[in-house]
C-alpha cells in the first residue's frame, strides 16, 4: 500500500516488481522511487504507433520493434518503460524477475511536458550504461524535431533533425513519414500531462 515513506528509503528493483499494482498504468523506477506515468495524449499515442510502424518497415525483419515494456539498467538498479524499443539480438531479461529487457538496441522516448526534463537528462545517463544500446532517440510531439544520441567508438554523440531523415539500426527513417497525420490531434499544452504522480513505497 502506498504511504509517505522516509525519503531516504530507496525501493529496489525486486521490491518495485512486487509493489506495482496490476493496472493499465505504466510505472518506472529511478533513484529508488516508483513513478506512475500519466496517460499519453493523442499526439503521443499517434507517434508511438507511427514509430513502431515506420521503423518496423524500414528494418524489414532484421530487428524487432515493440511498444512500451520494462527495461532494466542493472548498473543503477533503475527500470523504465520506453515508448518504443528495438531489439536485434535474442532478448535477454533481468536476473531478478525475468520481466524487464536488458539488451535493447535502440530506445525511443516521445517527449511530454511532464517528462521532457527527465528524458533529456536522467534517462540519458541511465540508458547509455546499457552495453547493447547504440541509439537513444527523443521525439517531440508538438513539432517536427528529433534528437538522436548515438554510441561512438569512444563516447556518445548527438544530433538534431527537423527534416529529411535519420538512421537507426542502419535503417533510414523519414521524419515527414513519422509525423504524417499528427495534425489530426491537438497540441499538448499545460496543464495537461504536466505532472507525474510520484508514489514512494516501502516494504510492509
XYZ file of N, CA, C and O in Angstrom, residues 27-200:
696
model
N 4.534 2.206 -14.898
C 5.330 2.605 -13.745
C 6.808 2.521 -14.090
O 7.233 1.649 -14.862
N 7.596 3.423 -13.509
C 9.043 3.405 -13.692
C 9.709 3.534 -12.328
O 9.098 4.016 -11.361
N 10.945 3.090 -12.256
C 11.727 3.162 -11.029
C 13.023 3.884 -11.318
O 13.804 3.439 -12.160
N 13.226 5.023 -10.673
C 14.532 5.661 -10.784
C 14.884 6.389 -9.495
O 14.021 6.918 -8.804
N 16.169 6.306 -9.191
C 16.671 6.872 -7.929
C 15.919 6.300 -6.727
O 15.695 6.983 -5.728
N 15.504 5.041 -6.835
C 14.834 4.394 -5.724
C 13.398 4.801 -5.515
O 12.796 4.456 -4.497
N 12.808 5.528 -6.453
C 11.427 5.978 -6.332
C 10.567 5.352 -7.421
O 11.002 5.219 -8.567
N 9.340 5.011 -7.067
C 8.379 4.497 -8.038
C 7.569 5.669 -8.571
O 7.036 6.471 -7.808
N 7.485 5.770 -9.894
C 6.775 6.873 -10.529
C 5.692 6.306 -11.448
O 5.967 5.474 -12.310
N 4.457 6.756 -11.229
C 3.337 6.361 -12.084
C 3.208 7.390 -13.194
O 3.067 8.583 -12.946
N 3.264 6.937 -14.439
C 3.241 7.841 -15.579
C 1.802 8.179 -15.974
O 0.902 7.352 -15.884
N 1.607 9.429 -16.411
C 0.294 9.868 -16.869
C -0.119 9.150 -18.150
O 0.720 8.662 -18.915
N -1.410 9.118 -18.409
C -1.897 8.584 -19.676
C -1.393 9.467 -20.820
O -1.369 10.693 -20.696
N -0.996 8.885 -21.946
C -0.459 9.688 -23.043
C -1.526 10.508 -23.748
O -2.705 10.137 -23.770
N -1.115 11.627 -24.321
C -2.012 12.443 -25.139
C -2.270 11.739 -26.474
O -1.621 10.739 -26.813
N -3.186 12.284 -27.248
C -3.462 11.721 -28.572
C -2.246 11.780 -29.478
O -1.957 10.829 -30.213
N -1.521 12.902 -29.440
C -0.328 13.037 -30.279
C 0.754 12.040 -29.861
O 1.447 11.452 -30.695
N 0.879 11.869 -28.558
C 1.854 10.915 -28.036
C 1.526 9.497 -28.528
O 2.396 8.780 -29.038
N 0.263 9.105 -28.379
C -0.156 7.769 -28.799
C 0.000 7.587 -30.310
O 0.416 6.520 -30.785
N -0.326 8.645 -31.074
C -0.179 8.571 -32.522
C 1.280 8.342 -32.902
O 1.588 7.486 -33.751
N 2.181 9.118 -32.307
C 3.602 8.990 -32.639
C 4.147 7.620 -32.256
O 4.984 7.056 -32.967
N 3.678 7.069 -31.151
C 4.131 5.753 -30.750
C 3.781 4.720 -31.817
O 4.624 3.915 -32.239
N 2.523 4.755 -32.276
C 2.115 3.815 -33.320
C 2.841 4.052 -34.624
O 3.243 3.104 -35.314
N 3.036 5.329 -34.977
C 3.725 5.660 -36.221
C 5.174 5.188 -36.189
O 5.680 4.632 -37.173
N 5.848 5.390 -35.069
C 7.242 4.960 -34.953
C 7.362 3.441 -35.079
O 8.233 2.938 -35.800
N 6.499 2.720 -34.391
C 6.550 1.254 -34.465
C 6.346 0.791 -35.899
O 7.072 -0.086 -36.410
N 5.378 1.393 -36.591
C 5.077 1.013 -37.975
C 6.225 1.370 -38.916
O 6.705 0.513 -39.687
N 6.692 2.627 -38.860
C 7.723 3.084 -39.803
C 9.060 2.389 -39.562
O 9.746 1.990 -40.514
N 9.442 2.248 -38.305
C 10.724 1.608 -38.011
C 10.671 0.128 -38.367
O 11.611 -0.429 -38.940
N 9.553 -0.506 -38.051
C 9.413 -1.915 -38.400
C 9.537 -2.147 -39.896
O 10.221 -3.082 -40.345
N 8.898 -1.299 -40.697
C 9.002 -1.432 -42.152
C 10.425 -1.196 -42.633
O 10.927 -1.913 -43.515
N 11.089 -0.177 -42.071
C 12.446 0.156 -42.504
C 13.436 -0.958 -42.161
O 14.375 -1.218 -42.921
N 13.231 -1.625 -41.040
C 14.147 -2.690 -40.628
C 13.886 -3.994 -41.376
O 14.760 -4.874 -41.404
N 12.717 -4.117 -41.964
C 12.385 -5.256 -42.832
C 12.713 -6.606 -42.192
O 13.280 -7.497 -42.832
N 12.369 -6.750 -40.918
C 12.539 -8.036 -40.260
C 13.903 -8.284 -39.656
O 14.115 -9.321 -39.004
N 14.848 -7.366 -39.858
C 16.193 -7.574 -39.301
C 16.195 -7.478 -37.778
O 17.024 -8.095 -37.106
N 15.313 -6.661 -37.234
C 15.198 -6.464 -35.790
C 13.715 -6.437 -35.426
O 12.853 -6.366 -36.306
N 13.429 -6.472 -34.154
C 12.056 -6.454 -33.683
C 11.757 -5.113 -33.021
O 12.590 -4.555 -32.303
N 10.552 -4.605 -33.266
C 10.136 -3.307 -32.732
C 8.884 -3.519 -31.891
O 7.908 -4.094 -32.362
N 8.925 -3.055 -30.642
C 7.780 -3.228 -29.746
C 7.472 -1.916 -29.039
O 8.288 -0.993 -29.008
N 6.276 -1.861 -28.481
C 5.865 -0.696 -27.704
C 6.364 -0.788 -26.280
O 7.269 -1.578 -25.978
N 5.773 -0.015 -25.375
C 6.300 0.082 -24.016
C 6.408 -1.266 -23.302
O 5.463 -2.040 -23.269
N 7.579 -1.529 -22.766
C 7.806 -2.658 -21.868
C 8.970 -2.288 -20.968
O 9.680 -1.318 -21.218
N 9.155 -3.042 -19.912
C 10.202 -2.704 -18.967
C 11.605 -2.887 -19.532
O 11.879 -3.852 -20.241
N 12.476 -1.945 -19.192
C 13.903 -2.041 -19.493
C 14.643 -1.825 -18.177
O 14.419 -0.818 -17.495
N 15.516 -2.751 -17.826
C 16.215 -2.710 -16.549
C 17.671 -2.331 -16.760
O 18.351 -2.895 -17.609
N 18.146 -1.348 -15.979
C 19.553 -0.943 -16.008
C 20.194 -1.469 -14.732
O 20.032 -0.897 -13.644
N 20.907 -2.565 -14.847
C 21.456 -3.233 -13.666
C 22.468 -2.359 -12.937
O 22.543 -2.371 -11.698
N 23.243 -1.569 -13.666
C 24.291 -0.759 -13.057
C 23.745 0.225 -12.035
O 24.430 0.578 -11.062
N 22.509 0.694 -12.246
C 21.922 1.691 -11.348
C 20.666 1.189 -10.644
O 20.084 1.917 -9.838
N 20.226 -0.018 -10.954
C 19.013 -0.611 -10.395
C 17.781 0.242 -10.707
O 16.866 0.375 -9.896
N 17.748 0.806 -11.910
C 16.605 1.573 -12.379
C 15.825 0.749 -13.397
O 16.380 -0.136 -14.063
N 14.550 1.069 -13.558
C 13.714 0.396 -14.554
C 12.805 1.419 -15.211
O 12.152 2.211 -14.523
N 12.778 1.420 -16.539
C 11.974 2.367 -17.297
C 11.100 1.622 -18.293
O 11.287 0.429 -18.540
N 10.151 2.352 -18.871
C 9.261 1.776 -19.887
C 9.287 2.692 -21.104
O 8.373 3.508 -21.292
N 10.327 2.611 -21.943
C 10.418 3.473 -23.129
C 9.208 3.292 -24.038
O 8.571 2.233 -24.061
N 8.916 4.325 -24.824
C 7.757 4.277 -25.711
C 7.923 3.258 -26.827
O 6.970 2.563 -27.202
N 9.119 3.172 -27.376
C 9.395 2.229 -28.468
C 10.768 1.610 -28.226
O 11.720 2.308 -27.855
N 10.867 0.301 -28.446
C 12.102 -0.438 -28.197
C 12.438 -1.262 -29.431
O 11.566 -1.893 -30.023
N 13.716 -1.255 -29.802
C 14.200 -2.090 -30.902
C 15.209 -3.088 -30.346
O 16.143 -2.704 -29.634
N 15.025 -4.356 -30.643
C 15.984 -5.395 -30.278
C 16.434 -6.114 -31.536
O 15.620 -6.415 -32.412
N 17.728 -6.381 -31.622
C 18.266 -7.067 -32.800
C 18.915 -8.401 -32.445
O 19.216 -9.189 -33.331
N 19.132 -8.643 -31.182
C 19.666 -9.913 -30.704
C 18.555 -10.626 -29.930
O 17.556 -10.014 -29.563
N 18.726 -11.921 -29.673
C 17.734 -12.603 -28.827
C 17.557 -11.853 -27.507
O 18.533 -11.458 -26.870
N 16.310 -11.638 -27.133
C 16.024 -10.836 -25.944
C 16.569 -11.503 -24.685
O 16.451 -12.716 -24.508
N 17.163 -10.673 -23.822
C 17.593 -11.113 -22.501
C 16.879 -10.255 -21.453
O 16.629 -9.084 -21.686
N 16.587 -10.882 -20.307
C 15.780 -10.207 -19.301
C 16.495 -10.138 -17.958
O 17.501 -10.822 -17.733
N 15.963 -9.291 -17.082
C 16.602 -9.071 -15.794
C 16.718 -10.378 -15.009
O 15.863 -11.261 -15.117
N 17.793 -10.520 -14.214
C 18.016 -11.770 -13.475
C 17.160 -11.895 -12.222
O 17.173 -12.945 -11.570
N 16.409 -10.859 -11.881
C 15.651 -10.867 -10.639
C 14.257 -11.431 -10.834
O 13.805 -12.311 -10.104
N 13.542 -10.927 -11.846
C 12.185 -11.391 -12.115
C 12.009 -11.915 -13.542
O 11.003 -12.519 -13.866
N 12.963 -11.642 -14.411
C 12.860 -12.100 -15.793
C 11.766 -11.410 -16.569
O 11.190 -11.983 -17.498
N 11.477 -10.151 -16.208
C 10.368 -9.409 -16.831
C 10.829 -8.211 -17.648
O 10.126 -7.789 -18.572
N 11.956 -7.630 -17.302
C 12.411 -6.399 -17.953
C 13.600 -6.678 -18.874
O 14.537 -7.387 -18.503
N 13.541 -6.116 -20.056
C 14.589 -6.306 -21.057
C 15.899 -5.660 -20.603
O 15.893 -4.578 -20.000
N 17.025 -6.300 -20.910
C 18.327 -5.726 -20.547
C 19.219 -5.483 -21.755
O 20.315 -4.926 -21.600
N 18.791 -5.868 -22.957
C 19.672 -5.695 -24.124
C 18.977 -5.040 -25.323
O 19.010 -5.557 -26.449
N 18.357 -3.876 -25.142
C 17.774 -3.182 -26.301
C 18.866 -2.639 -27.223
O 19.960 -2.289 -26.773
N 18.552 -2.569 -28.494
C 19.485 -1.993 -29.480
C 19.249 -0.494 -29.643
O 20.183 0.287 -29.808
N 17.986 -0.078 -29.599
C 17.626 1.341 -29.705
C 16.393 1.599 -28.850
O 15.526 0.727 -28.728
N 16.336 2.800 -28.275
C 15.199 3.198 -27.451
C 14.674 4.542 -27.917
O 15.450 5.427 -28.288
N 13.345 4.698 -27.871
C 12.691 5.954 -28.258
C 11.827 6.434 -27.103
O 11.074 5.657 -26.509
N 11.936 7.722 -26.798
C 11.037 8.372 -25.849
C 10.357 9.534 -26.561
O 11.022 10.341 -27.219
N 9.024 9.606 -26.451
C 8.262 10.726 -27.004
C 8.122 11.767 -25.895
O 7.630 11.465 -24.800
N 8.564 12.971 -26.165
C 8.637 13.994 -25.134
C 7.260 14.521 -24.762
O 6.448 14.852 -25.626
N 7.009 14.595 -23.461
C 5.798 15.182 -22.903
C 6.204 16.298 -21.952
O 7.305 16.262 -21.392
N 5.339 17.288 -21.736
C 5.696 18.381 -20.827
C 6.127 17.901 -19.453
O 7.008 18.485 -18.836
N 5.511 16.810 -18.967
C 5.807 16.339 -17.615
C 7.097 15.540 -17.517
O 7.637 15.368 -16.429
N 7.599 15.018 -18.633
C 8.751 14.108 -18.568
C 9.942 14.566 -19.392
O 10.988 13.911 -19.372
N 9.816 15.666 -20.123
C 10.880 16.070 -21.047
C 12.220 16.248 -20.338
O 13.266 15.801 -20.835
N 12.221 16.905 -19.181
C 13.481 17.143 -18.473
C 14.143 15.825 -18.088
O 15.361 15.650 -18.267
N 13.352 14.879 -17.572
C 13.898 13.578 -17.179
C 14.424 12.820 -18.390
O 15.502 12.220 -18.352
N 13.662 12.838 -19.492
C 14.078 12.116 -20.699
C 15.404 12.648 -21.248
O 16.208 11.892 -21.802
N 15.625 13.960 -21.101
C 16.818 14.588 -21.674
C 18.021 14.590 -20.731
O 19.124 14.930 -21.160
N 17.803 14.237 -19.486
C 18.916 14.294 -18.528
C 19.126 12.939 -17.862
O 20.022 12.191 -18.240
N 18.291 12.619 -16.883
C 18.490 11.395 -16.118
C 18.481 10.153 -16.999
O 19.338 9.279 -16.861
N 17.525 10.074 -17.917
C 17.444 8.859 -18.732
C 18.625 8.727 -19.691
O 19.046 7.613 -20.000
N 19.160 9.839 -20.142
C 20.368 9.757 -20.979
C 21.490 9.094 -20.187
O 22.167 8.177 -20.673
N 21.690 9.541 -18.958
C 22.775 8.992 -18.144
C 22.549 7.528 -17.796
O 23.509 6.766 -17.631
N 21.282 7.125 -17.693
C 20.987 5.728 -17.362
C 21.046 4.837 -18.601
O 21.700 3.795 -18.610
N 20.340 5.222 -19.647
C 20.283 4.376 -20.843
C 21.661 4.133 -21.449
O 21.933 3.046 -21.968
N 22.513 5.129 -21.421
C 23.830 4.971 -22.052
C 24.726 3.996 -21.299
O 25.815 3.663 -21.767
N 24.275 3.511 -20.138
C 25.028 2.483 -19.421
C 24.681 1.074 -19.895
O 25.303 0.103 -19.466
N 23.679 0.964 -20.764
C 23.334 -0.334 -21.348
C 24.335 -0.661 -22.449
O 24.399 0.043 -23.460
N 25.102 -1.707 -22.287
C 26.160 -2.023 -23.251
C 25.624 -2.354 -24.636
O 26.310 -2.164 -25.641
N 24.392 -2.836 -24.715
C 23.807 -3.202 -26.007
C 23.286 -2.002 -26.778
O 23.109 -2.067 -27.996
N 23.017 -0.898 -26.084
C 22.333 0.240 -26.704
C 23.262 0.999 -27.655
O 24.380 1.354 -27.303
N 22.748 1.261 -28.861
C 23.505 2.017 -29.858
C 22.882 3.376 -30.149
O 23.590 4.309 -30.520
N 21.565 3.504 -29.998
C 20.885 4.774 -30.250
C 19.778 5.011 -29.228
O 19.058 4.073 -28.854
N 19.691 6.255 -28.800
C 18.602 6.707 -27.946
C 18.004 7.921 -28.630
O 18.700 8.898 -28.894
N 16.697 7.858 -28.939
C 16.057 8.881 -29.772
C 14.934 9.556 -28.999
O 14.050 8.895 -28.451
N 14.971 10.894 -28.981
C 13.922 11.702 -28.362
C 13.079 12.326 -29.466
O 13.621 12.958 -30.379
N 11.770 12.161 -29.379
C 10.866 12.621 -30.426
C 9.890 13.628 -29.834
O 9.149 13.313 -28.908
N 9.881 14.857 -30.366
C 8.944 15.873 -29.896
C 7.554 15.565 -30.424
O 7.392 15.137 -31.565
N 6.535 15.796 -29.605
C 5.168 15.577 -30.083
C 4.503 16.855 -30.566
O 3.447 16.808 -31.193
N 5.110 18.007 -30.307
C 4.479 19.276 -30.675
C 5.117 19.958 -31.874
O 4.625 20.979 -32.347
N 6.228 19.417 -32.373
C 6.869 19.946 -33.572
C 7.708 18.843 -34.194
O 8.048 17.867 -33.527
N 8.050 19.004 -35.474
C 8.906 18.020 -36.131
C 10.339 18.225 -35.634
O 11.078 19.073 -36.129
N 10.693 17.446 -34.657
C 12.010 17.603 -34.047
C 12.421 16.286 -33.405
O 11.715 15.755 -32.542
N 13.556 15.769 -33.842
C 14.073 14.502 -33.332
C 15.516 14.724 -32.884
O 16.294 15.388 -33.571
N 15.858 14.201 -31.727
C 17.228 14.281 -31.221
C 17.745 12.871 -31.022
O 17.111 12.056 -30.348
N 18.907 12.583 -31.616
C 19.452 11.229 -31.592
C 20.778 11.215 -30.857
O 21.701 11.958 -31.196
N 20.862 10.366 -29.837
C 22.128 10.078 -29.164
C 22.659 8.775 -29.756
O 21.934 7.788 -29.824
N 23.924 8.778 -30.163
C 24.483 7.611 -30.849
C 25.828 7.225 -30.234
O 26.690 8.087 -30.028
N 25.974 5.938 -29.960
C 27.220 5.441 -29.389
C 28.335 5.482 -30.429
O 28.148 5.027 -31.568
N 29.495 5.998 -30.057
C 30.662 6.020 -30.924
C 31.751 5.124 -30.372
O 31.582 4.489 -29.328
N 32.900 5.048 -31.067
C 33.998 4.186 -30.604
C 34.504 4.549 -29.209
O 34.940 3.681 -28.450
N 34.436 5.841 -28.873
C 34.969 6.304 -27.592
C 33.879 6.892 -26.706
O 33.840 6.629 -25.502
N 32.985 7.689 -27.289
C 31.956 8.354 -26.497
C 30.677 8.514 -27.305
O 30.650 8.251 -28.507
N 29.638 8.972 -26.623
C 28.360 9.189 -27.275
C 28.344 10.557 -27.951
O 28.914 11.521 -27.444
N 27.667 10.630 -29.094
C 27.461 11.902 -29.778
C 25.962 12.106 -29.949
O 25.169 11.181 -29.729
N 25.568 13.321 -30.322
C 24.152 13.557 -30.549
C 23.949 14.514 -31.711
O 24.839 15.279 -32.062
N 22.784 14.417 -32.314
C 22.434 15.291 -33.423
C 20.945 15.590 -33.375
O 20.161 14.852 -32.790
N 20.563 16.728 -33.973
C 19.157 17.098 -34.094
C 18.751 16.992 -35.559
O 19.555 17.228 -36.454
N 17.485 16.672 -35.779
C 16.962 16.613 -37.138
C 15.530 17.129 -37.134
O 14.726 16.760 -36.270
N 15.221 18.008 -38.081
C 13.868 18.559 -38.199
C 13.259 18.282 -39.578
O 12.096 18.616 -39.812
N 14.032 17.710 -40.462
C 13.541 17.371 -41.803
C 14.401 16.249 -42.355
O 15.412 15.866 -41.762
N 13.984 15.720 -43.501
C 14.744 14.625 -44.095
C 14.560 13.353 -43.303
O 13.432 12.922 -43.057
N 15.660 12.752 -42.887
C 15.564 11.501 -42.157
C 16.718 11.317 -41.195
O 17.595 12.165 -41.090
N 16.682 10.212 -40.470
C 17.770 9.865 -39.567
C 17.922 8.349 -39.588
O 17.028 7.618 -40.032
N 19.050 7.881 -39.102
C 19.370 6.460 -39.177
C 19.266 5.819 -37.803
O 19.786 6.348 -36.816
N 18.602 4.686 -37.753
C 18.521 3.867 -36.546
C 18.727 2.419 -36.953
O 18.064 1.940 -37.883
N 19.655 1.741 -36.299
C 19.938 0.336 -36.627
C 20.236 0.179 -38.113
O 19.788 -0.779 -38.755
N 20.940 1.161 -38.663
C 21.366 1.172 -40.074
C 20.185 1.246 -41.030
O 20.305 0.874 -42.202
N 19.056 1.713 -40.556
C 17.886 1.903 -41.414
C 17.516 3.379 -41.423
O 17.591 4.060 -40.400
N 17.133 3.895 -42.582
C 16.776 5.305 -42.729
C 15.293 5.497 -42.394
O 14.428 4.818 -42.943
N 15.032 6.442 -41.490
C 13.672 6.727 -41.048
C 13.298 8.131 -41.497
O 14.024 9.091 -41.213
N 12.185 8.286 -42.191
C 11.733 9.585 -42.674
C 10.999 10.343 -41.576
O 10.034 9.832 -40.991
N 11.447 11.563 -41.305
C 10.774 12.382 -40.302
C 9.380 12.776 -40.776
O 8.409 12.743 -40.013
N 9.253 13.159 -42.035
C 7.933 13.526 -42.557
C 6.948 12.369 -42.425
O 5.776 12.574 -42.089
N 7.401 11.150 -42.683
C 6.520 9.986 -42.601
C 6.071 9.742 -41.164
O 4.901 9.415 -40.913
N 6.977 9.917 -40.200
C 6.637 9.700 -38.793
C 5.511 10.639 -38.353
O 4.579 10.238 -37.660
N 5.604 11.903 -38.797
C 4.646 12.915 -38.350
C 3.419 13.040 -39.251
O 2.509 13.810 -38.944
N 3.367 12.299 -40.355
C 2.257 12.404 -41.281
C 0.949 12.005 -40.605
O 0.785 10.857 -40.160
N 0.023 12.940 -40.474
C -1.268 12.677 -39.855
C -1.403 13.188 -38.439
O -2.499 13.152 -37.857
N -0.317 13.689 -37.861
C -0.364 14.095 -36.455
C -1.243 15.324 -36.219
O -1.751 15.544 -35.122
N -1.460 16.137 -37.264
C -2.264 17.342 -37.092
C -3.734 17.048 -36.810
O -4.502 17.966 -36.499
N -4.128 15.785 -36.909
C -5.488 15.414 -36.524
C -5.677 15.449 -35.009
O -6.803 15.356 -34.519
N -4.574 15.591 -34.277
C -4.624 15.587 -32.821
C -4.149 16.938 -32.292
O -3.202 17.517 -32.819
N -4.801 17.460 -31.248
C -4.431 18.789 -30.743
C -3.059 18.792 -30.082
O -2.613 17.781 -29.534
N -2.406 19.943 -30.144
C -1.114 20.118 -29.484
C -1.304 20.098 -27.978
O -2.263 20.656 -27.450
N -0.413 19.423 -27.292
C -0.486 19.320 -25.839
C 0.015 20.613 -25.217
O 1.105 21.088 -25.511
N -0.807 21.193 -24.377
C -0.423 22.399 -23.657
C -0.644 22.169 -22.168
O -1.577 21.478 -21.778
N 0.198 22.748 -21.311
C -0.075 22.661 -19.874
C -1.465 23.222 -19.589
O -1.897 24.136 -20.291
N -2.229 22.728 -18.599
C -1.750 21.818 -17.564
C -1.878 20.337 -17.904
O -1.634 19.495 -17.054
N -2.293 19.982 -19.131
C -2.415 18.559 -19.469
C -1.035 17.908 -19.486
O -0.093 18.434 -20.061
N -0.942 16.747 -18.856
C 0.299 15.985 -18.785
C 1.442 16.772 -18.160
O 2.578 16.614 -18.526
N 1.144 17.614 -17.202
C 2.218 18.386 -16.601
C 2.805 17.748 -15.355
O 3.848 18.173 -14.899
N 2.118 16.741 -14.807
C 2.630 16.173 -13.573
C 2.734 14.654 -13.677
O 1.864 14.003 -14.220
N 3.823 14.139 -13.130
C 3.958 12.706 -12.949
C 3.615 12.404 -11.500
O 4.084 13.075 -10.594
N 2.785 11.417 -11.278
C 2.379 11.066 -9.921
C 3.485 10.245 -9.288
O 3.801 9.152 -9.740
N 4.073 10.766 -8.252
C 5.173 10.070 -7.596
C 4.623 9.253 -6.434
O 4.011 9.787 -5.529
N 4.875 7.970 -6.473
C 4.412 7.077 -5.411
C 5.636 6.483 -4.733
O 6.353 5.675 -5.336
N 5.913 6.896 -3.528
C 7.058 6.362 -2.802
C 6.553 5.288 -1.867
O 5.656 5.516 -1.077
